[in-house]
Short mmCIF file of C-alpha atoms in Angstrom, two decimals:
data_model
loop_
_atom_site.label_atom_id
_atom_site.label_comp_id
_atom_site.label_asym_id
_atom_site.label_seq_id
_atom_site.Cartn_x
_atom_site.Cartn_y
_atom_site.Cartn_z
CA MET Y 1 0.01 -0.19 -0.03
CA LYS Y 2 1.62 3.32 -1.18
CA ARG Y 3 2.49 5.55 1.69
CA ARG Y 4 3.20 9.35 1.42
CA LEU Y 5 5.69 10.98 3.62
CA VAL Y 6 5.44 14.40 4.72
CA PRO Y 7 7.91 17.30 3.20
CA PRO Y 8 11.25 16.99 4.20
CA LEU Y 9 11.24 20.16 6.47
CA ALA Y 10 8.70 18.45 8.56
CA ALA Y 11 10.39 15.11 8.57
CA LEU Y 12 12.69 16.05 11.82
CA ALA Y 13 9.60 17.12 13.81
CA LEU Y 14 7.54 14.00 12.83
CA CYS Y 15 10.32 11.34 12.80
CA VAL Y 16 8.29 9.61 10.41
CA LEU Y 17 9.66 6.17 10.81
CA THR Y 18 7.04 3.41 9.66
CA SER Y 19 9.13 0.68 10.78
CA LEU Y 20 8.31 1.98 14.61
CA ALA Y 21 4.96 1.32 13.80
CA PRO Y 22 4.62 -2.69 13.39
CA ALA Y 23 1.93 -4.44 11.33
CA SER Y 24 0.22 -5.74 14.49
CA ALA Y 25 -0.05 -2.74 16.12
CA ALA Y 26 -3.45 -1.93 17.44
CA ASP Y 27 -5.00 1.03 15.12
CA GLY Y 28 -8.87 0.33 15.47
CA GLY Y 29 -9.02 -0.54 11.65
CA SER Y 30 -9.04 2.05 8.57
CA GLY Y 31 -12.49 2.08 8.56
CA VAL Y 32 -15.38 1.85 11.19
CA GLY Y 33 -16.86 -1.31 9.11
CA ASP Y 34 -19.62 0.77 6.91
CA PRO Y 35 -20.88 -1.76 4.42
CA TYR Y 36 -20.89 1.18 1.55
CA TYR Y 37 -17.86 2.86 2.74
CA PRO Y 38 -15.48 0.44 4.78
CA ASP Y 39 -12.55 3.06 4.80
CA ASP Y 40 -14.34 5.79 6.01
CA GLY Y 41 -13.80 6.84 9.69
CA ASN Y 42 -12.08 4.68 12.70
CA SER Y 43 -13.42 2.52 14.74
CA GLY Y 44 -10.73 3.20 17.67
CA TYR Y 45 -12.00 6.54 19.35
CA ASP Y 46 -14.66 8.52 19.65
CA VAL Y 47 -14.16 12.27 18.63
CA ALA Y 48 -15.66 14.72 21.39
CA GLN Y 49 -15.01 18.19 19.32
CA TYR Y 50 -13.28 19.60 16.36
CA ASP Y 51 -11.29 22.80 16.48
CA VAL Y 52 -10.94 23.85 13.06
CA ARG Y 53 -8.90 26.94 12.29
CA VAL Y 54 -8.35 28.14 8.81
CA VAL Y 55 -6.94 30.90 6.93
CA TYR Y 56 -8.57 31.42 3.28
CA ASP Y 57 -8.17 34.29 0.51
CA PRO Y 58 -9.95 34.43 -2.27
CA ALA Y 59 -7.15 35.66 -4.11
CA ARG Y 60 -5.68 32.27 -3.85
CA PRO Y 61 -8.96 30.15 -4.76
CA ASP Y 62 -6.39 26.72 -4.79
CA HIS Y 63 -4.84 27.10 -1.26
CA LEU Y 64 -5.86 26.50 2.47
CA ASP Y 65 -4.17 26.68 5.44
CA GLY Y 66 -5.41 24.68 8.23
CA ASP Y 67 -4.46 24.06 11.87
CA THR Y 68 -7.18 21.35 13.50
CA THR Y 69 -7.48 20.19 16.59
CA VAL Y 70 -9.62 16.73 17.12
CA THR Y 71 -10.20 16.03 21.13
CA ALA Y 72 -11.50 12.19 21.29
CA ARG Y 73 -11.29 9.37 23.53
CA ALA Y 74 -9.85 5.84 22.71
CA LEU Y 75 -12.18 2.93 22.84
CA GLU Y 76 -9.10 0.42 22.84
CA ASP Y 77 -5.67 0.35 23.37
CA LEU Y 78 -4.16 2.45 20.47
CA ASP Y 79 -0.46 2.01 19.18
CA ARG Y 80 -1.71 4.16 16.07
CA PHE Y 81 -5.02 5.70 14.35
CA HIS Y 82 -6.79 7.06 11.30
CA LEU Y 83 -7.98 10.27 10.23
CA ASP Y 84 -9.67 11.30 7.05
CA LEU Y 85 -7.96 13.97 5.03
CA THR Y 86 -7.86 14.23 1.02
CA GLY Y 87 -4.89 16.01 0.14
CA PHE Y 88 -2.80 18.66 1.45
CA GLU Y 89 0.98 18.70 2.88
CA VAL Y 90 0.92 18.22 6.57
CA SER Y 91 3.60 20.10 8.41
CA SER Y 92 3.31 18.95 11.69
CA VAL Y 93 1.17 16.35 14.15
CA THR Y 94 0.99 16.57 17.79
CA VAL Y 95 -0.69 14.06 20.17
CA ASP Y 96 -1.28 15.81 23.51
CA GLY Y 97 1.30 18.01 22.96
CA VAL Y 98 4.05 15.54 21.78
CA ALA Y 99 5.45 15.27 18.36
CA ALA Y 100 4.08 11.98 16.64
CA ARG Y 101 6.53 9.16 16.23
CA ALA Y 102 5.25 8.45 12.77
CA VAL Y 103 2.91 10.06 9.94
CA ALA Y 104 1.71 8.10 6.82
CA ARG Y 105 -0.65 8.25 3.88
CA GLU Y 106 -2.69 5.38 3.15
CA GLY Y 107 -5.18 4.88 0.37
CA ALA Y 108 -7.16 7.76 -0.98
CA HIS Y 109 -7.66 9.57 2.06
CA GLU Y 110 -6.04 8.15 5.48
CA LEU Y 111 -3.78 9.99 7.53
CA VAL Y 112 -2.10 7.53 9.94
CA VAL Y 113 -0.71 8.55 13.13
CA THR Y 114 1.63 6.88 15.27
CA PRO Y 115 1.87 8.54 18.69
CA ALA Y 116 4.85 8.55 20.96
CA ARG Y 117 3.19 6.34 23.36
CA ARG Y 118 0.27 3.91 23.15
CA LEU Y 119 -3.42 5.44 24.07
CA ARG Y 120 -4.75 3.60 26.70
CA LYS Y 121 -8.45 2.30 26.37
CA GLY Y 122 -10.99 4.95 27.85
CA ALA Y 123 -8.14 7.71 27.91
CA PRO Y 124 -8.94 11.30 26.44
CA PHE Y 125 -6.47 12.47 24.10
CA SER Y 126 -6.14 15.37 21.19
CA VAL Y 127 -4.11 15.45 18.19
CA ARG Y 128 -3.39 18.70 16.28
CA VAL Y 129 -2.72 18.68 12.45
CA ARG Y 130 -1.41 21.43 10.86
CA TYR Y 131 -1.33 21.39 6.94
CA ALA Y 132 -1.86 23.65 3.83
CA GLY Y 133 -2.19 23.18 0.05
CA LYS Y 134 -4.80 22.86 -2.47
CA PRO Y 135 -8.22 21.45 -1.30
CA VAL Y 136 -8.76 18.39 -3.80
CA GLY Y 137 -11.90 16.93 -2.03
CA GLU Y 138 -15.38 16.75 -3.29
CA GLY Y 139 -17.10 19.15 -0.90
CA TRP Y 140 -14.72 22.00 -1.94
CA ILE Y 141 -16.85 24.13 -4.35
CA PRO Y 142 -15.38 27.84 -5.68
CA LEU Y 143 -17.81 30.66 -6.14
CA THR Y 144 -17.40 32.33 -9.27
CA ASP Y 145 -16.54 35.51 -7.48
CA GLY Y 146 -13.61 33.98 -5.48
CA GLY Y 147 -15.37 32.83 -2.74
CA VAL Y 148 -15.91 28.88 -1.61
CA SER Y 149 -18.77 26.95 -0.24
CA VAL Y 150 -17.72 23.77 1.41
CA VAL Y 151 -20.62 21.31 1.25
CA GLY Y 152 -21.12 17.69 -0.02
CA GLU Y 153 -22.33 14.25 1.16
CA PRO Y 154 -20.84 12.01 2.33
CA HIS Y 155 -17.42 13.30 2.14
CA ALA Y 156 -17.19 17.24 2.36
CA ALA Y 157 -15.28 17.26 5.60
CA SER Y 158 -12.19 15.43 4.65
CA ALA Y 159 -11.83 18.13 1.68
CA TRP Y 160 -10.52 20.57 4.33
CA TYR Y 161 -9.83 19.16 7.79
CA PRO Y 162 -8.82 15.87 9.40
CA ALA Y 163 -11.87 13.90 10.81
CA ASN Y 164 -13.43 10.41 11.81
CA ASP Y 165 -15.41 10.92 8.57
CA HIS Y 166 -18.46 8.70 9.29
CA PRO Y 167 -21.79 9.70 10.70
CA SER Y 168 -21.83 7.48 13.54
CA ASP Y 169 -19.14 9.45 15.24
CA LYS Y 170 -21.03 12.89 15.72
CA ALA Y 171 -18.90 15.72 17.59
CA THR Y 172 -19.04 19.51 18.72
CA PHE Y 173 -17.58 21.90 16.35
CA ARG Y 174 -15.62 25.10 16.45
CA LEU Y 175 -14.72 27.00 13.41
CA THR Y 176 -12.01 29.90 13.16
CA ALA Y 177 -11.64 31.35 10.05
CA THR Y 178 -9.30 34.05 8.78
CA VAL Y 179 -10.27 35.82 5.61
CA PRO Y 180 -9.48 39.36 3.80
CA ASP Y 181 -11.34 42.40 5.08
CA GLY Y 182 -14.51 42.37 2.85
CA TRP Y 183 -14.99 38.81 3.12
CA THR Y 184 -17.04 37.25 5.66
CA ALA Y 185 -16.85 33.57 6.98
CA VAL Y 186 -19.63 31.55 7.93
CA GLY Y 187 -20.20 28.14 9.83
CA ASN Y 188 -22.25 26.14 12.29
CA GLY Y 189 -24.13 27.29 15.37
CA ARG Y 190 -23.80 30.61 17.06
CA PRO Y 191 -21.59 33.24 16.27
CA GLY Y 192 -18.55 34.19 18.27
CA PRO Y 193 -16.25 37.57 18.33
CA VAL Y 194 -14.87 38.95 15.00
CA THR Y 195 -11.76 40.33 15.24
CA SER Y 196 -9.34 42.02 12.98
CA ASP Y 197 -5.76 41.92 12.89
CA GLY Y 198 -5.29 45.58 11.71
CA ALA Y 199 -3.27 44.42 8.51
CA GLY Y 200 -6.20 43.53 6.30
CA HIS Y 201 -7.92 40.55 7.92
CA ARG Y 202 -10.60 39.69 9.99
CA THR Y 203 -11.07 36.30 11.81
CA PHE Y 204 -14.81 35.00 12.24
CA ARG Y 205 -15.45 32.42 14.97
CA TRP Y 206 -18.66 29.81 14.91
CA TYR Y 207 -19.73 27.20 17.87
CA GLU Y 208 -21.93 24.63 17.17
CA ASP Y 209 -22.31 23.12 20.68
CA ARG Y 210 -24.69 20.12 20.02
CA PRO Y 211 -22.86 17.17 18.06
CA LEU Y 212 -22.97 16.92 14.13
CA VAL Y 213 -22.12 14.65 11.49
CA THR Y 214 -19.29 15.72 9.86
CA TYR Y 215 -20.96 16.06 6.30
CA ALA Y 216 -22.93 18.78 8.00
CA SER Y 217 -20.11 20.56 8.99
CA THR Y 218 -19.52 23.58 6.52
CA LEU Y 219 -17.51 26.80 5.77
CA ALA Y 220 -18.36 29.49 3.33
CA VAL Y 221 -16.56 32.40 2.44
CA ASP Y 222 -18.42 35.15 0.39
CA ARG Y 223 -19.45 38.92 0.36
CA PHE Y 224 -22.20 38.31 2.48
CA THR Y 225 -24.64 40.53 3.97
CA VAL Y 226 -26.00 38.86 7.05
CA HIS Y 227 -29.65 39.19 8.26
CA THR Y 228 -30.73 38.36 11.76
CA ASP Y 229 -34.05 37.56 13.30
CA ARG Y 230 -35.69 35.32 15.66
CA LEU Y 231 -38.23 32.33 16.00
CA ALA Y 232 -41.13 32.30 18.23
CA ASP Y 233 -39.44 30.69 20.84
CA GLY Y 234 -36.34 33.13 20.58
CA THR Y 235 -33.99 30.87 18.83
CA PRO Y 236 -31.52 33.51 16.81
CA VAL Y 237 -32.04 33.41 12.89
CA ILE Y 238 -29.11 34.00 10.75
CA ASN Y 239 -28.99 34.42 7.45
CA ALA Y 240 -25.92 35.02 5.08
CA ILE Y 241 -26.91 36.44 2.22
CA GLY Y 242 -24.22 36.54 -1.15
CA PRO Y 243 -24.23 39.08 -3.77
CA GLY Y 244 -26.85 38.67 -6.57
CA THR Y 245 -28.74 36.20 -4.79
CA ILE Y 246 -32.29 35.98 -4.86
CA VAL Y 247 -33.61 36.53 -1.52
CA ASP Y 248 -36.53 39.09 -0.08
CA ALA Y 249 -38.33 39.61 3.19
CA GLU Y 250 -40.99 37.37 1.85
CA SER Y 251 -38.56 34.47 1.58
CA GLU Y 252 -37.04 34.75 4.98
CA ALA Y 253 -40.52 35.24 6.63
CA LEU Y 254 -41.51 31.66 4.87
CA GLN Y 255 -38.23 30.15 6.31
CA LYS Y 256 -39.72 31.22 10.21
CA LYS Y 257 -43.11 29.70 9.14
CA ILE Y 258 -41.30 26.54 7.85
CA LEU Y 259 -39.57 25.97 11.31
CA ASP Y 260 -42.62 27.05 13.25
CA LEU Y 261 -44.63 24.09 11.49
CA PHE Y 262 -41.80 21.48 11.83
CA SER Y 263 -41.50 22.73 15.52
CA ALA Y 264 -45.12 21.59 15.92
CA ARG Y 265 -44.86 18.34 13.92
CA PHE Y 266 -41.48 17.29 15.03
CA GLY Y 267 -40.76 18.63 18.47
CA PRO Y 268 -39.03 21.41 19.51
CA TYR Y 269 -36.24 23.12 17.27
CA PRO Y 270 -33.05 21.18 18.10
CA PHE Y 271 -30.13 23.95 17.77
CA SER Y 272 -29.21 27.04 19.18
CA SER Y 273 -29.53 29.09 15.89
CA ALA Y 274 -30.79 28.82 12.79
CA GLY Y 275 -30.83 30.32 9.44
CA ALA Y 276 -29.42 29.81 5.74
CA ILE Y 277 -26.46 30.49 3.76
CA VAL Y 278 -27.09 31.77 0.13
CA THR Y 279 -24.32 31.76 -1.96
CA SER Y 280 -23.53 33.57 -5.19
CA GLN Y 281 -23.33 31.48 -7.98
CA ARG Y 282 -21.08 28.37 -7.67
CA ALA Y 283 -18.28 27.61 -10.45
CA ALA Y 284 -19.15 23.87 -10.03
CA THR Y 285 -22.41 21.99 -9.61
CA ALA Y 286 -22.92 21.49 -5.83
CA PRO Y 287 -26.09 20.32 -4.04
CA GLU Y 288 -28.37 22.39 -1.44
CA LEU Y 289 -27.28 20.45 1.76
CA GLU Y 290 -28.82 20.66 5.35
CA THR Y 291 -25.47 22.11 6.81
CA GLN Y 292 -26.10 21.92 10.55
CA SER Y 293 -28.13 25.02 11.85
CA ARG Y 294 -27.75 26.79 8.63
CA PRO Y 295 -28.42 24.96 5.35
CA THR Y 296 -26.68 25.82 2.34
CA TYR Y 297 -28.82 27.02 -0.61
CA ASP Y 298 -27.44 28.30 -4.15
CA VAL Y 299 -28.26 31.18 -5.51
CA GLY Y 300 -32.06 32.03 -3.46
CA LEU Y 301 -34.25 30.99 -0.80
CA PHE Y 302 -37.31 29.18 -2.14
CA ASP Y 303 -39.92 27.61 0.07
CA VAL Y 304 -39.70 24.09 -1.63
CA ALA Y 305 -36.01 23.70 -0.98
CA MET Y 306 -36.10 25.20 2.53
CA ALA Y 307 -39.08 22.63 3.77
CA HIS Y 308 -36.43 19.98 2.42
CA GLU Y 309 -33.50 21.32 4.24
CA LEU Y 310 -34.91 22.84 7.18
CA ALA Y 311 -36.70 19.24 8.00
CA HIS Y 312 -33.20 17.87 7.77
CA GLN Y 313 -32.13 19.72 11.13
CA TRP Y 314 -34.77 16.89 12.92
CA PHE Y 315 -34.13 14.05 10.28
CA GLY Y 316 -30.41 13.83 9.62
CA ASP Y 317 -28.86 16.28 11.93
CA SER Y 318 -30.29 16.09 15.60
CA VAL Y 319 -31.49 12.44 14.64
CA SER Y 320 -28.28 10.99 12.39
CA PHE Y 321 -28.08 7.39 10.66
CA LYS Y 322 -25.99 4.68 12.02
CA ASP Y 323 -24.29 4.22 8.54
CA TRP Y 324 -25.19 4.62 4.85
CA ARG Y 325 -27.79 1.78 4.75
CA ASP Y 326 -30.02 4.11 6.77
CA GLY Y 327 -30.51 7.08 4.29
CA CYS Y 328 -34.08 6.74 4.34
CA LEU Y 329 -34.32 8.40 7.69
CA ALA Y 330 -33.11 11.55 6.52
CA GLU Y 331 -34.02 11.87 2.62
CA CYS Y 332 -37.49 10.18 2.80
CA PHE Y 333 -38.47 12.28 5.62
CA ALA Y 334 -37.22 15.45 4.64
CA SER Y 335 -39.04 14.80 1.10
CA TYR Y 336 -42.18 13.95 2.99
CA ALA Y 337 -41.96 17.52 5.05
CA GLN Y 338 -42.24 19.37 1.74
CA TRP Y 339 -45.45 17.84 1.57
CA LEU Y 340 -46.49 18.75 4.75
CA TRP Y 341 -45.53 22.26 4.06
CA TYR Y 342 -47.72 22.77 1.15
CA GLU Y 343 -50.41 20.82 2.90
CA HIS Y 344 -50.26 23.15 5.53
CA GLN Y 345 -49.38 26.55 3.68
CA GLU Y 346 -51.75 26.15 0.65
CA GLY Y 347 -54.29 23.11 2.03
CA ASP Y 348 -52.90 20.75 -0.80
CA ASP Y 349 -54.90 17.56 -0.51
CA ILE Y 350 -51.78 15.31 -0.48
CA ASP Y 351 -54.23 12.12 -1.30
CA HIS Y 352 -55.47 13.19 -4.19
CA ASP Y 353 -52.35 15.76 -5.64
CA TYR Y 354 -49.39 13.65 -4.87
CA TYR Y 355 -50.39 9.94 -3.32
CA GLY Y 356 -52.88 8.71 -6.20
CA PRO Y 357 -51.18 10.26 -9.37
CA GLN Y 358 -47.64 9.29 -8.70
CA VAL Y 359 -48.37 5.72 -7.82
CA GLU Y 360 -50.64 5.33 -11.09
CA GLU Y 361 -48.03 6.76 -13.15
CA HIS Y 362 -45.65 4.35 -11.93
CA ARG Y 363 -47.79 1.22 -11.54
CA ALA Y 364 -46.70 -0.52 -14.47
CA ASP Y 365 -42.83 0.87 -14.17
CA PRO Y 366 -40.86 -1.98 -12.73
CA GLU Y 367 -37.77 0.47 -12.46
CA PHE Y 368 -39.25 2.87 -10.33
CA TRP Y 369 -39.62 0.13 -7.29
CA ARG Y 370 -36.52 -1.50 -8.17
CA VAL Y 371 -34.39 0.04 -5.51
CA PRO Y 372 -35.21 -1.08 -1.80
CA LEU Y 373 -35.72 2.24 0.56
CA TYR Y 374 -33.46 0.54 3.52
CA ASP Y 375 -30.25 -0.71 2.43
CA PRO Y 376 -30.30 0.42 -1.41
CA GLY Y 377 -26.89 -0.70 -1.91
CA ALA Y 378 -23.46 0.91 -2.21
CA GLY Y 379 -23.48 3.84 -4.57
CA ARG Y 380 -26.91 4.28 -4.37
CA GLU Y 381 -27.39 5.47 -0.59
CA LEU Y 382 -28.84 8.50 -1.87
CA ASP Y 383 -30.56 7.03 -4.74
CA ALA Y 384 -33.70 8.86 -6.48
CA ALA Y 385 -36.03 6.52 -4.83
CA LEU Y 386 -35.48 7.79 -1.43
CA TYR Y 387 -36.70 11.19 -2.93
CA GLU Y 388 -39.56 9.91 -4.77
CA ARG Y 389 -40.98 6.62 -3.12
CA GLY Y 390 -40.05 7.56 0.52
CA PRO Y 391 -42.55 10.03 0.77
CA LEU Y 392 -45.16 7.72 -0.56
CA MET Y 393 -44.27 5.15 1.75
CA LEU Y 394 -44.60 7.66 4.82
CA HIS Y 395 -48.03 8.92 3.55
CA ALA Y 396 -49.14 5.36 3.24
CA LEU Y 397 -47.93 4.88 6.77
CA ARG Y 398 -49.59 7.68 7.92
CA ARG Y 399 -52.77 6.63 6.46
CA THR Y 400 -52.45 3.34 8.15
CA VAL Y 401 -51.87 4.27 11.57
CA GLY Y 402 -53.66 7.76 11.56
CA ASP Y 403 -52.52 11.10 12.12
CA ASP Y 404 -52.47 11.17 15.85
CA VAL Y 405 -50.01 8.06 15.89
CA PHE Y 406 -48.11 9.34 12.77
CA PHE Y 407 -47.16 12.46 14.29
CA ARG Y 408 -46.78 11.03 18.01
CA THR Y 409 -44.41 8.53 16.36
CA LEU Y 410 -42.22 11.43 14.80
CA ARG Y 411 -42.31 13.19 17.96
CA GLN Y 412 -41.18 10.22 20.18
CA TRP Y 413 -38.40 9.27 17.33
CA GLN Y 414 -37.14 12.91 17.69
CA SER Y 415 -37.27 12.89 21.59
CA ALA Y 416 -35.54 9.21 21.75
CA HIS Y 417 -32.81 9.99 19.74
CA ARG Y 418 -32.27 13.52 19.97
CA TYR Y 419 -28.56 14.59 19.29
CA GLY Y 420 -27.67 10.69 18.55
CA ASN Y 421 -27.76 8.14 16.04
CA ALA Y 422 -30.24 5.61 14.81
CA SER Y 423 -31.24 3.08 12.16
CA TRP Y 424 -34.02 2.57 9.93
CA PRO Y 425 -35.12 -0.90 11.63
CA GLN Y 426 -35.11 0.84 14.86
CA PHE Y 427 -37.71 3.52 13.33
CA GLU Y 428 -39.61 0.36 12.20
CA ALA Y 429 -40.01 -0.78 15.58
CA LEU Y 430 -40.99 1.98 17.17
CA ALA Y 431 -43.83 2.85 14.41
CA GLY Y 432 -45.21 -0.92 15.55
CA GLN Y 433 -44.97 0.35 19.31
CA VAL Y 434 -46.76 3.29 18.96
CA SER Y 435 -49.35 2.35 16.69
CA HIS Y 436 -50.14 -1.05 18.64
CA GLN Y 437 -50.12 -2.41 15.19
CA ASP Y 438 -48.16 -5.32 13.25
CA LEU Y 439 -46.45 -3.17 10.83
CA ARG Y 440 -43.95 -5.86 9.61
CA GLY Y 441 -45.54 -6.53 6.62
CA PHE Y 442 -46.22 -2.95 5.43
CA PHE Y 443 -42.60 -2.24 5.88
CA ALA Y 444 -41.49 -5.25 4.15
CA ALA Y 445 -43.40 -4.18 1.25
CA TRP Y 446 -42.51 -0.55 1.13
CA ALA Y 447 -38.90 -0.31 2.59
CA HIS Y 448 -37.34 -3.75 1.70
CA SER Y 449 -39.25 -4.90 -1.25
CA THR Y 450 -37.79 -4.30 -5.11
CA VAL Y 451 -41.70 -4.60 -6.47
CA ILE Y 452 -44.72 -2.39 -6.26
CA PRO Y 453 -46.40 -3.08 -2.87
CA PRO Y 454 -49.73 -5.17 -3.01
CA ASP Y 455 -52.82 -2.88 -2.78
CA ARG Y 456 -53.34 -3.41 0.94
CA TYR Y 457 -50.31 -1.63 1.75
CA LEU Y 458 -50.60 0.60 -1.24
CA TYR Y 459 -54.10 2.18 -0.65
CA PRO Y 460 -54.40 1.66 2.99
CA GLY Y 461 -56.77 3.87 5.40
CA GLY Y 462 -59.54 4.82 2.88
CA LEU Y 463 -57.14 5.68 0.01
CA SER Y 464 -57.96 4.46 -3.65
CA PRO Y 465 -56.40 4.30 -6.92
CA ALA Y 466 -56.71 8.03 -8.48
CA PRO Y 467 -56.99 8.63 -12.28
CA PRO Y 468 -53.57 10.41 -13.72
CA SER Y 469 -53.47 14.05 -13.55
CA ALA Y 470 -51.13 16.65 -14.33
CA ALA Y 471 -48.28 17.13 -11.83
CA HIS Y 472 -48.68 19.69 -8.74
CA PRO Y 473 -46.84 22.36 -9.50
CA HIS Y 474 -44.66 22.30 -6.42
CA THR Y 475 -43.52 19.26 -7.13
#
């Protein structure tokens, strides 16, 4: 396996001697064992906090200086451990303030660290990595005006800081970003003090005090205008609006209304702040993403996108999935939340406008039903099926158990797993428990099957086949 050593200037400090790390050394493995991404993360430790410090100058869009400290706890005796970091030249690595005995590269994104002494099971430790160079990971998205938006799923984090890059290891997050005057750096959570060095640079600080999955962390640098407001419960709303974007007072008011609805449907808003990052035109295609507490949007704030990404604050961010087989726990629910928004805001009849026509349109289309919603397969963890069939399944579940039980199930789900991880089989079990019904046949037909469900599951609770009609304009 090819290993790339750090630059010669750093070699003395790092003492990169791979022979000192025997092949039998305990390292927790190069991944957490995810069935789709077996090399992601590391099972030998649990991260408590990321403290990410970066310097970025839009005049040098292909360069980032980074200094990240990862605070963690060893889950077993560790002679070495892995961090996920794509690219960059690493100049120094210390563990608990002592220079690492060895540092090496393995595979596409593994940074293998051998500390000066063994880390004992249960012991807390901190690793500090200093690095610089051209970001090359999939999440680093340049903006046309020289700024940057770091978003992506599943591997955006390793594009700009070393991480245990798997959803199962959530941690709090601190960002300190230095940029030239005239530019603003935005991250997750609540803002800290902004300072100036008096030499043309400002430093922005952001603190996310609730654990996040690494793909939901973000950095955005643009010539932002920042708008502030509050939700009904007093939660601060911070919207960073890029130049030339489509944002007005009406769209920002809709953002608050959507959050109010979801707070009533799913339970209290889970984070210390809310809001949005709306970037000016990106230089490459990138997704709108549920970056925690402050979703990222491209060009504008539109209600259909806001409903989806804001629902993720509950489904995906607060309650995150255990591995990539469980993606329906995020995408199926966020897609159905869009329907709930239009049902509430515009009086849409979901039974007629969404459920009937979509089912009938695809009734004779085996490809539409081919990918299971749970465990869709490696490379399909974000398959279109989760966005298209997922909300159909949830509406069928709602009609099967009734509105009261359905929404009570969603609120109990949020309460039971708030700020943690859960699996799709756990949701199935909770739905059966709350409804006092045997739902195994329902979920077998909807979540695990690769063919259209039988009519008793396709049209439950008074639903009936509806004639095809024109697609609703909101879809």
